[in-house]
Amino acid sequence: MKNKIPLVLATRNSGKINEISAMISGLPFEVLSVEQFPGCPESSEPFSTYLENAKDKAKVVGDFCQTWALADDSGLEIQALQGAPGVLSARFAGPGATYRDNWEKVLREMDHVAANQREARFCCYMVLYHPSGKSFQTLGEMKGEIATTAQGNQGFGYDPIFWLPERNRTLAQLELSEKNKLSHRTKALELMVPHLEEISRSVSQI
Ligand code: IMP
């Protein structure tokens, strides 16, 4: 097949765009960013679940661009906080909260929690959507614990307080390439690859 299949990523985050492009570089997709579609609307992530938000992000972009669209929605879930911050991860400490405001609030709320009850996970729901109505969804997870103090300055979001017992470090103490090998987004994308392969096979048969 000569022509590549357009695939728009429903994100303006250049880190995510580079990661995804690298991972599917062997497949016949032309990875595009929403920036290449002037006037492309953005989902306001209005729902109370990651999956609904990821579906909405992909649909809004796919319908506007009339191509396959790939979106994700992710967050941190802490058992001792009954799953919080969850879908509100980006704004746990209130509207306009910084990453630091958010992880400081988590540390305060976890102050009383014993060392053996600090389990947490990141999860990422990924949705691949086509305006014909076809869609696929995957879930990636990364398990760890909430540290008692922030450590490290790599990464973003809750990385300074997300402790990986098997590495004896927080995520913010890992190089980005190391983090990307373990991350919830990478796992969700890995599970999406067979669907992308299936699409490329069916298009090449037309
Ligand atoms: P998004 O849906 O991927 O934009 O993520 C929502 C929020 O979850 C972010 O603003 C972060 O606070 C948190 N988050 C998601 N992924 C990560 C990660 O890999 N490290 C740290 N925080 C994350």
mmCIF file of N, CA and C in Angstrom, residues 1-5 26-29 68 128 134 136 191-206:
data_model
loop_
_atom_site.group_PDB
_atom_site.id
_atom_site.type_symbol
_atom_site.label_atom_id
_atom_site.label_comp_id
_atom_site.label_asym_id
_atom_site.label_seq_id
_atom_site.Cartn_x
_atom_site.Cartn_y
_atom_site.Cartn_z
ATOM 1 N N MET A 1 0.839 -1.197 0.000
ATOM 2 C CA MET A 1 0.000 0.000 0.000
ATOM 3 C C MET A 1 0.876 1.250 0.000
ATOM 4 N N LYS A 2 0.601 2.166 -0.952
ATOM 5 C CA LYS A 2 1.472 3.349 -1.062
ATOM 6 C C LYS A 2 1.079 4.426 -0.062
ATOM 7 N N ASN A 3 -0.243 4.686 0.048
ATOM 8 C CA ASN A 3 -0.672 5.814 0.867
ATOM 9 C C ASN A 3 -0.790 5.428 2.330
ATOM 10 N N LYS A 4 -0.311 6.338 3.163
ATOM 11 C CA LYS A 4 -0.441 6.069 4.600
ATOM 12 C C LYS A 4 -1.835 6.472 5.073
ATOM 13 N N ILE A 5 -2.280 5.875 6.173
ATOM 14 C CA ILE A 5 -3.613 6.173 6.712
ATOM 15 C C ILE A 5 -3.463 7.318 7.714
ATOM 16 N N GLY A 26 6.503 1.732 12.584
ATOM 17 C CA GLY A 26 6.579 0.626 11.618
ATOM 18 C C GLY A 26 5.261 0.368 10.907
ATOM 19 N N LEU A 27 4.210 1.048 11.321
ATOM 20 C CA LEU A 27 2.888 0.813 10.716
ATOM 21 C C LEU A 27 2.581 1.916 9.698
ATOM 22 N N PRO A 28 1.711 1.621 8.701
ATOM 23 C CA PRO A 28 1.490 2.598 7.621
ATOM 24 C C PRO A 28 0.518 3.719 7.999
ATOM 25 N N PHE A 29 0.792 4.390 9.121
ATOM 26 C CA PHE A 29 -0.047 5.521 9.532
ATOM 27 C C PHE A 29 0.748 6.819 9.439
ATOM 28 N N TRP A 68 -9.205 8.692 11.321
ATOM 29 C CA TRP A 68 -8.988 7.993 12.584
ATOM 30 C C TRP A 68 -8.418 8.987 13.602
ATOM 31 N N LEU A 128 -9.426 4.631 20.144
ATOM 32 C CA LEU A 128 -9.170 4.858 18.723
ATOM 33 C C LEU A 128 -10.542 4.920 18.061
ATOM 34 N N LYS A 134 -16.676 3.241 13.964
ATOM 35 C CA LYS A 134 -15.822 2.159 14.491
ATOM 36 C C LYS A 134 -14.953 2.696 15.629
ATOM 37 N N PHE A 136 -12.128 1.422 19.124
ATOM 38 C CA PHE A 136 -11.453 0.418 19.940
ATOM 39 C C PHE A 136 -11.006 1.105 21.222
ATOM 40 N N LEU A 191 -1.342 -2.261 23.711
ATOM 41 C CA LEU A 191 -2.556 -3.064 23.483
ATOM 42 C C LEU A 191 -3.331 -2.555 22.266
ATOM 43 N N MET A 192 -3.098 -1.290 21.889
ATOM 44 C CA MET A 192 -3.795 -0.719 20.721
ATOM 45 C C MET A 192 -3.139 -1.148 19.411
ATOM 46 N N VAL A 193 -1.860 -1.512 19.460
ATOM 47 C CA VAL A 193 -1.121 -1.827 18.224
ATOM 48 C C VAL A 193 -1.808 -2.910 17.376
ATOM 49 N N PRO A 194 -2.288 -4.028 17.977
ATOM 50 C CA PRO A 194 -2.969 -5.031 17.139
ATOM 51 C C PRO A 194 -4.178 -4.453 16.403
ATOM 52 N N HIS A 195 -4.895 -3.511 17.004
ATOM 53 C CA HIS A 195 -6.044 -2.899 16.316
ATOM 54 C C HIS A 195 -5.558 -2.038 15.144
ATOM 55 N N LEU A 196 -4.461 -1.321 15.359
ATOM 56 C CA LEU A 196 -3.913 -0.496 14.269
ATOM 57 C C LEU A 196 -3.438 -1.406 13.126
ATOM 58 N N GLU A 197 -2.854 -2.545 13.505
ATOM 59 C CA GLU A 197 -2.389 -3.491 12.470
ATOM 60 C C GLU A 197 -3.582 -4.022 11.676
ATOM 61 N N GLU A 198 -4.660 -4.324 12.414
ATOM 62 C CA GLU A 198 -5.865 -4.854 11.756
ATOM 63 C C GLU A 198 -6.420 -3.812 10.767
ATOM 64 N N ILE A 199 -6.451 -2.539 11.195
ATOM 65 C CA ILE A 199 -6.959 -1.476 10.310
ATOM 66 C C ILE A 199 -6.073 -1.373 9.074
ATOM 67 N N SER A 200 -4.763 -1.412 9.270
ATOM 68 C CA SER A 200 -3.874 -1.249 8.110
ATOM 69 C C SER A 200 -4.024 -2.428 7.160
ATOM 70 N N ARG A 201 -4.275 -3.627 7.710
ATOM 71 C CA ARG A 201 -4.490 -4.788 6.834
ATOM 72 C C ARG A 201 -5.774 -4.622 6.042
ATOM 73 N N SER A 202 -6.857 -4.187 6.713
ATOM 74 C CA SER A 202 -8.138 -4.105 6.009
ATOM 75 C C SER A 202 -8.091 -2.994 4.952
ATOM 76 N N VAL A 203 -7.375 -1.890 5.211
ATOM 77 C CA VAL A 203 -7.290 -0.807 4.227
ATOM 78 C C VAL A 203 -6.461 -1.277 3.033
ATOM 79 N N SER A 204 -5.391 -2.054 3.285
ATOM 80 C CA SER A 204 -4.532 -2.461 2.183
ATOM 81 C C SER A 204 -5.223 -3.474 1.265
ATOM 82 N N GLN A 205 -6.330 -4.081 1.777
ATOM 83 C CA GLN A 205 -7.051 -5.055 0.929
ATOM 84 C C GLN A 205 -8.061 -4.387 0.012
ATOM 85 N N ILE A 206 -8.343 -3.061 0.240
ATOM 86 C CA ILE A 206 -9.377 -2.390 -0.548
ATOM 87 C C ILE A 206 -8.872 -2.119 -1.957
#
